[in-house]
C-alpha atoms as one frame of an Amber mdcrd trajectory, in Angstrom:
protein
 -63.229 -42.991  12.520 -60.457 -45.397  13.768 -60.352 -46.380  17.397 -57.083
 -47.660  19.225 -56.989 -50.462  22.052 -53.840 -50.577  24.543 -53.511 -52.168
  27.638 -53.433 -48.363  29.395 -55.265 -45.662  28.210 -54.154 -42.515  30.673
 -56.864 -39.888  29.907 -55.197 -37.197  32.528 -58.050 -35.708  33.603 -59.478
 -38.956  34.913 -57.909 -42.382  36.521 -55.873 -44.709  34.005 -58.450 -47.324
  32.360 -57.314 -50.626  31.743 -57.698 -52.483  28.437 -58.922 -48.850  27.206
 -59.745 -47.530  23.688 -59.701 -43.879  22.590 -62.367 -43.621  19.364 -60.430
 -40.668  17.142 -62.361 -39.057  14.667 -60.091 -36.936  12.050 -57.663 -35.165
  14.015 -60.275 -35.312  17.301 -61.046 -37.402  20.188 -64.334 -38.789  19.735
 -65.109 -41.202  22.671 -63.074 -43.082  25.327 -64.002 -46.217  27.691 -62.783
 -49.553  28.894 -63.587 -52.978  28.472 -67.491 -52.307  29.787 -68.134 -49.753
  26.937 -68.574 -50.879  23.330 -66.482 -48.367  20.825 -68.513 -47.374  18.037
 -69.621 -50.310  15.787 -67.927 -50.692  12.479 -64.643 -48.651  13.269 -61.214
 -50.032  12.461 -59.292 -51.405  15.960 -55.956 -51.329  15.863 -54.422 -52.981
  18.961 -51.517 -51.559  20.750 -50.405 -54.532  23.347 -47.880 -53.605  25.663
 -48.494 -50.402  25.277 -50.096 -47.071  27.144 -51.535 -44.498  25.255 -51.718
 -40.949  26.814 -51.279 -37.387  25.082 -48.452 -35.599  24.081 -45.978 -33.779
  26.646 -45.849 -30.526  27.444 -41.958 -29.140  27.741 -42.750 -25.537  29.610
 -39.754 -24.279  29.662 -36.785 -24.488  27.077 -34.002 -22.234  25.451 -33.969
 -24.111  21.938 -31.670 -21.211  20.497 -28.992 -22.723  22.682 -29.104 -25.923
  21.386 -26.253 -25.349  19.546 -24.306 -24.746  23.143 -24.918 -28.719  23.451
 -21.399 -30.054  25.613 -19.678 -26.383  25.581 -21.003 -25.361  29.276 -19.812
 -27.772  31.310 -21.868 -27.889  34.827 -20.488 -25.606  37.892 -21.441 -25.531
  41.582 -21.896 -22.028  41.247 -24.151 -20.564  39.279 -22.783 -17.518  38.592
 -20.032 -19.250  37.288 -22.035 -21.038  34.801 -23.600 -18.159  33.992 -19.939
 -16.422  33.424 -19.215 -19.696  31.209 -22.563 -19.552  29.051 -22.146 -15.410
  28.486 -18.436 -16.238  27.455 -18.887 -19.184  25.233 -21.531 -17.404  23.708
 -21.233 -13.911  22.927 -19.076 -12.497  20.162 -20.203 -15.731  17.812 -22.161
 -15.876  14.591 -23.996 -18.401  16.903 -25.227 -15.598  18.815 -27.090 -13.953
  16.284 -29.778 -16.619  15.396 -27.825 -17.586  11.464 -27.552 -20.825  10.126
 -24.933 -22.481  12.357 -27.833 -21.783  15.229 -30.648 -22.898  13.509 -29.227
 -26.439  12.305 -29.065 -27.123  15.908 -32.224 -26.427  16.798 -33.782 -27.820
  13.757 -32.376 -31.034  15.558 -33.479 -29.839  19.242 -37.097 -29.935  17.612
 -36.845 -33.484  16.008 -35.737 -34.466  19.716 -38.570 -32.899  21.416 -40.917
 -34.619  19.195 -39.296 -38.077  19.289 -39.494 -37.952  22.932 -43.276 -37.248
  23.043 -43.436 -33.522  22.743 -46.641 -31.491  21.444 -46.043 -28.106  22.351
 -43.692 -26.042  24.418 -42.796 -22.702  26.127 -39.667 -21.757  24.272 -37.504
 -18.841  25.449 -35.971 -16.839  22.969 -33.817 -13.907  22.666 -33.229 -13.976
  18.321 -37.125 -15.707  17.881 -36.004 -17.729  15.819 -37.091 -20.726  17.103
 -41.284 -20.065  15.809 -40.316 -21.220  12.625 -38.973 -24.559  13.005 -41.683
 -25.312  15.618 -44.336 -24.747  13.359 -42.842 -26.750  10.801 -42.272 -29.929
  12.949 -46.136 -29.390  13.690 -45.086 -28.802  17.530 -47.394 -26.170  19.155
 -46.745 -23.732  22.118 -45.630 -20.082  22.709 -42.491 -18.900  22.368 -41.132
 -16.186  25.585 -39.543 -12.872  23.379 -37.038 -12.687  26.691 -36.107  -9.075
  27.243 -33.326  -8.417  29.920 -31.419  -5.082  31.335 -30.576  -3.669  34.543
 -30.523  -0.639  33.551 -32.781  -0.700  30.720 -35.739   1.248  30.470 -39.097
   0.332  29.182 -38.941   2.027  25.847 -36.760  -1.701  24.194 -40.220  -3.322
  24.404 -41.376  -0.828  21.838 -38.216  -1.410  19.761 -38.553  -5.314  19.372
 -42.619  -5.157  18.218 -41.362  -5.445  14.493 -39.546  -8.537  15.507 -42.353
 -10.030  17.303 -44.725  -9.656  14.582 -42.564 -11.433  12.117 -41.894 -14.258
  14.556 -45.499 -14.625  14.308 -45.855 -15.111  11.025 -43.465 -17.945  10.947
 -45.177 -19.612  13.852 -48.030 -19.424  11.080 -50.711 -19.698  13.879 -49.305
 -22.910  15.632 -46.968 -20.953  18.073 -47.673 -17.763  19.896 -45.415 -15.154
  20.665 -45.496 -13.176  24.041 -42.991 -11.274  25.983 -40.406 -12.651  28.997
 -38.412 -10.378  31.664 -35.404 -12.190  32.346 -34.484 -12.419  35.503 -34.686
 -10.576  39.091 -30.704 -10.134  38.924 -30.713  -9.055  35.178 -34.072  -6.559
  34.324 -34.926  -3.619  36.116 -37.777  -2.955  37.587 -39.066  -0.351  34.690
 -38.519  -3.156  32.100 -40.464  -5.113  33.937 -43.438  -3.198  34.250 -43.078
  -2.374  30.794 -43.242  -6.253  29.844 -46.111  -6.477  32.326 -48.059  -3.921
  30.165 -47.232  -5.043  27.022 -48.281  -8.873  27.802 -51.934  -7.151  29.158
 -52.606  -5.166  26.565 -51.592  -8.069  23.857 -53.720 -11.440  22.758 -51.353
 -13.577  24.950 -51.730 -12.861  28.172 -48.850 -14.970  29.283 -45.489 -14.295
  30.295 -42.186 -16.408  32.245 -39.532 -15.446  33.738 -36.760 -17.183  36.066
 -37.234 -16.915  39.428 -35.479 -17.952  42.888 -33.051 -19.865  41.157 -29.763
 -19.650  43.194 -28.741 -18.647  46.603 -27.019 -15.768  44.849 -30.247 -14.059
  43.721 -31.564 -14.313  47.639 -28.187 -12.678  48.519 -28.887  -9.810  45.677
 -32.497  -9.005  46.431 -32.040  -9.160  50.229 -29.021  -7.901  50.613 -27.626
  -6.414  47.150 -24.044  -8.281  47.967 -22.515 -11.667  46.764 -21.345 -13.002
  43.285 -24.065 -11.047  40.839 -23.266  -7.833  41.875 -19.516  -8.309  40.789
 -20.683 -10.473  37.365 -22.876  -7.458  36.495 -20.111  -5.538  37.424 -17.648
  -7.169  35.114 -20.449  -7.349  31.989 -21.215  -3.242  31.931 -24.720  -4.161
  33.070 -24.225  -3.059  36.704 -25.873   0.480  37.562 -25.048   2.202  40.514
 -28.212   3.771  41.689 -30.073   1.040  42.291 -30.816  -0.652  45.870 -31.455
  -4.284  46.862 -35.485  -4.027  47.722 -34.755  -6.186  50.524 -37.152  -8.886
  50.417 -37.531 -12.631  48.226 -38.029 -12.166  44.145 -41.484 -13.102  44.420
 -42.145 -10.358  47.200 -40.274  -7.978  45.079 -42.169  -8.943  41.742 -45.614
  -8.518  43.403 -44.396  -5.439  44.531 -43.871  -4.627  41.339 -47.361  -5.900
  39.698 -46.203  -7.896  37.915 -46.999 -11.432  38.826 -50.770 -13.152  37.841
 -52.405 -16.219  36.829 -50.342 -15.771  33.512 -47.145 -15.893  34.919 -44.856
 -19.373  34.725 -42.431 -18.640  37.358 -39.083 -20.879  36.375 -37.108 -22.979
  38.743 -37.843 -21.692  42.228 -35.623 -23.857  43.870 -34.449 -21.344  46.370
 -38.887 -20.441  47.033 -39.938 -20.176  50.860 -42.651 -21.912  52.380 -44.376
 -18.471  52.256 -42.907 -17.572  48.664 -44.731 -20.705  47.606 -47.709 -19.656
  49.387 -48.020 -16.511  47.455 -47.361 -18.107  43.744 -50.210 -20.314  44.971
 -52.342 -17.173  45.804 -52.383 -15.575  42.731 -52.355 -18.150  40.516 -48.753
 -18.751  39.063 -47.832 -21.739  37.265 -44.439 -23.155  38.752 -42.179 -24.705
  36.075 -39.585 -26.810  37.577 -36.183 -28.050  35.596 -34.721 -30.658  38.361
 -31.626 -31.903  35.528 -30.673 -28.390  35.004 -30.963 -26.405  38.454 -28.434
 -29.744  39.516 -26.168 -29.167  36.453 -25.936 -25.321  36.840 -25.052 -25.561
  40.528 -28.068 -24.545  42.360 -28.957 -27.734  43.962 -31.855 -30.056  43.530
 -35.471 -28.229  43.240 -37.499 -29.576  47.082 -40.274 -30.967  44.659 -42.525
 -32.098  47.485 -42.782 -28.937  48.909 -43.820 -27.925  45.478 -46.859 -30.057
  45.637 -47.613 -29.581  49.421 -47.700 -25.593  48.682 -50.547 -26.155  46.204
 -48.956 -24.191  43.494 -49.428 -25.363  39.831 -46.703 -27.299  38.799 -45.921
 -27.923  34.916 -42.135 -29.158  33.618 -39.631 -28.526  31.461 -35.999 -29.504
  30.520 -34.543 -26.272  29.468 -31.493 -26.129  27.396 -29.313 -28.625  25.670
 -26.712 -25.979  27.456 -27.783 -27.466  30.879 -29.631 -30.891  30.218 -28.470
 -33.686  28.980 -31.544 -34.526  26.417 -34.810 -32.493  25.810 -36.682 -35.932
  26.956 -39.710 -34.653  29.754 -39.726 -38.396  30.409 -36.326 -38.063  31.889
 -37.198 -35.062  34.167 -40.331 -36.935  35.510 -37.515 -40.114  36.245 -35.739
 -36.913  38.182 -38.835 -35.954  40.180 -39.704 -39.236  41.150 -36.254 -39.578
  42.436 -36.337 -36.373  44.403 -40.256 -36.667  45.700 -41.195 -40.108  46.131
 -44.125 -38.770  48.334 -45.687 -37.193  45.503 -48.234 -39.605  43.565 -46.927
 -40.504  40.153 -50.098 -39.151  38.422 -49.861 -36.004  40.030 -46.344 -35.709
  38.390 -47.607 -37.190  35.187 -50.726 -34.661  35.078 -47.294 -31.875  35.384
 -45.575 -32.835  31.854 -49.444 -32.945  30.224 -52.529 -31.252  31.513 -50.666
 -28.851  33.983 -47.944 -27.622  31.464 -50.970 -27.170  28.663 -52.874 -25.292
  30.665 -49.733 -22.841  31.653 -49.272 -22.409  28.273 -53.291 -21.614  27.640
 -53.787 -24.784  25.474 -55.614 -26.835  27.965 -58.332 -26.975  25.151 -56.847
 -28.453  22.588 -53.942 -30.247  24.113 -53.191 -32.152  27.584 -55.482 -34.509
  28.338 -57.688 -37.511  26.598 -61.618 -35.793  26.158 -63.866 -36.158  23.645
 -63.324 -32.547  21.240 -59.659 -32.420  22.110 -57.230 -32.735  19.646 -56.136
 -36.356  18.853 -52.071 -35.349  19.229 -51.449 -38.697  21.265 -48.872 -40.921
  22.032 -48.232 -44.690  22.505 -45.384 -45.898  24.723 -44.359 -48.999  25.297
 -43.884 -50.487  28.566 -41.524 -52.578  30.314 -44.046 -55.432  30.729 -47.715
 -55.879  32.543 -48.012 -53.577  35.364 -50.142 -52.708  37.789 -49.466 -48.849
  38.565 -49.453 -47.410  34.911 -48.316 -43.888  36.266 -45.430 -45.059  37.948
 -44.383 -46.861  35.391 -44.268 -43.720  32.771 -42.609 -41.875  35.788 -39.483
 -44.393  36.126 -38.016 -43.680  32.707 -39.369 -43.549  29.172 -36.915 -43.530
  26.360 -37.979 -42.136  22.462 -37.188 -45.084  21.748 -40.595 -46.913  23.312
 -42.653 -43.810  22.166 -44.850 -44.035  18.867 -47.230 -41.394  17.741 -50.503
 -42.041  17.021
């Protein structure tokens, strides 16, 4: 038993305490309190002045096999065209393929993650080959097989089980693996009631996939005109028999069955008041990017509206191809920026209990409680303040973050 003093100790799932101390037993919270509750008698103290202690990060949403795409896709104001970049300065490459020359790089993306605060993620992957190197930086999380196809049928979820099953052994317990339908714009509709089946009848009932991200998927799904038609065209993944279901991606995925309280539903920057509404209906976690949907040209995510809808809202950075860094600090600097309306622990509660939960480790991981795991992190603060939340929420470098 050892028990840690700081000047903040932000539980999560209850109001900062002042001149707190978390009581860790093993690898487990034991006991929390403030300066009115004796810790138990005869434990070590070891004082942390300056400092807040709160628990690890949750990064819901990241593409660490394009880490090695770090400064080669510069940012666009249309996404299509970034899109035509990334599929250009990425395909035909031993990069592509998941060998060495990718896995160096995201060796490195993982050391970043965790020097910024990281405990577990939702990784995407199209190679899964990113299980490994999470498990063996002792991050946790699931990692999103992502599946994509316009014209593809349902029988390539069949095809990539053997894959999926060795992913899981080098996640080696530590990292899940479920399944991901890209995109509205780039799966059909068969693939992605396939996916749908194959996440419910698996022991991960979780699955993402990117959703209202640019005005150009509106225009497709509404409309079937505008830029993706002609990219699809120009890739050989355009089919001609199929017709824009003209309504919103989240109208058309609940037609399709395929959205539930397991679904993280990526960027939504484009969402409706009444898209919003819906995602909040059934359940959805939303998992907003605000550095990326800026550098890929789709404009700035309306955060507030985010919050206002209800909807769950967890965080993530995604890819060293469209951030800057893989520090969740530096998004919630972003969000504050965008929503000052929104309380800062409501944000904070976003990169920790919220993403955890969306990921189905809200038992373990997320929040300071007695039984949780003790995966927490000191960081060290600009000086004495007053408003501990908004002080984590107005940039954190890895730099001021220790691990317990």
């Amino acid at each position: 038993m050892r028990v840690v003093r700081a000047d903040w100790v932000c539980p999560v799932a209850r109001p900062p305490i002042a001149n707190g101390w978390v009581a860790i037993d093993g690898a487990r919270v034991h006991a929390l309190g403030g300066p009115e509750d004796p810790p138990p008698a005869g434990a070590p103290v070891e004082r942390r002045a300056g400092e807040a202690v709160l628990p690890g990060l949750v990064n819901a949403h990241t593409h660490l096999e394009l880490s090695w795409l770090a400064g080669k896709v510069p940012p666009a104001h249309r996404f299509t065209d970034w899109v035509a970049h990334l599929v250009l300065t990425r395909g035909g490459t031993p990069e592509a393929g998941g060998g060495e020359r990718t896995l160096a790089p995201m060796r490195a993306a993982v050391r970043e993650l965790r020097a910024a605060g990281t405990v577990a993620v939702g990784d995407i992957s199209n190679t899964l080959a990113s299980p490994g190197p999470l498990a063996d930086a002792g991050l946790d999380g699931v990692v999103f097989h992502e599946l994509l196809g316009f014209s593809a049928t349902g029988a390539v979820v069949e095809e990539t089980r053997g894959l999926r099953a060795k992913a899981r052994v080098a996640g080696d317990g530590r990292v899940r693996i479920s399944l991901a339908p890209h995109a509205p714009y780039s799966t059909s509709a068969e693939l992605f009631r396939a996916v749908r089946a194959e996440v419910d009848a698996g022991d991960v009932p979780l699955t993402s996939v990117h959703l209202a991200e640019s005005p150009e998927e509106i225009e497709l799904l509404e409309r079937g005109t505008g830029a993706w038609p002609r990219l699809l065209a120009r890739l050989g993944a355009w089919r001609d028999d199929w017709r824009p279901p003209g309504v919103g991606p989240v109208e058309y995925l609940e037609r399709l069955g395929v959205l539930d309280a397991g679904t993280l539903a990526v960027h939504g920057v484009q969402l409706s008041e009444a898209s919003l509404a819906t995602l909040a209906r059934l359940g959805c976690t939303l998992v907003t990017c605000p550095r990326s949907n800026q550098w890929v040209g789709v404009g700035a995510p309306p955060v507030s509206r985010f919050y206002a809808s209800g909807v769950r809202v967890a965080v993530g950075t995604d890819s060293l191809a469209s951030a800057p860094d893989l520090n969740l600090f530096a998004e919630l600097k972003e969000l504050r920026w965008l929503a000052p309306d929104v309380p800062a622990a409501a944000l904070v509660a976003s990169a920790t209990l919220e993403g955890a939960r969306a990921l189905g480790l809200d038992g373990e991981l997320g929040s300071i409680e007695p039984g949780k795991r003790a995966a927490l992190i000191a960081v060290r603060l600009p000086g004495p303040v007053a408003d501990v939340e908004e002080a984590l929420v107005s940039g954190i470098e890895p730099r001021q973050v220790t691990w317990l």
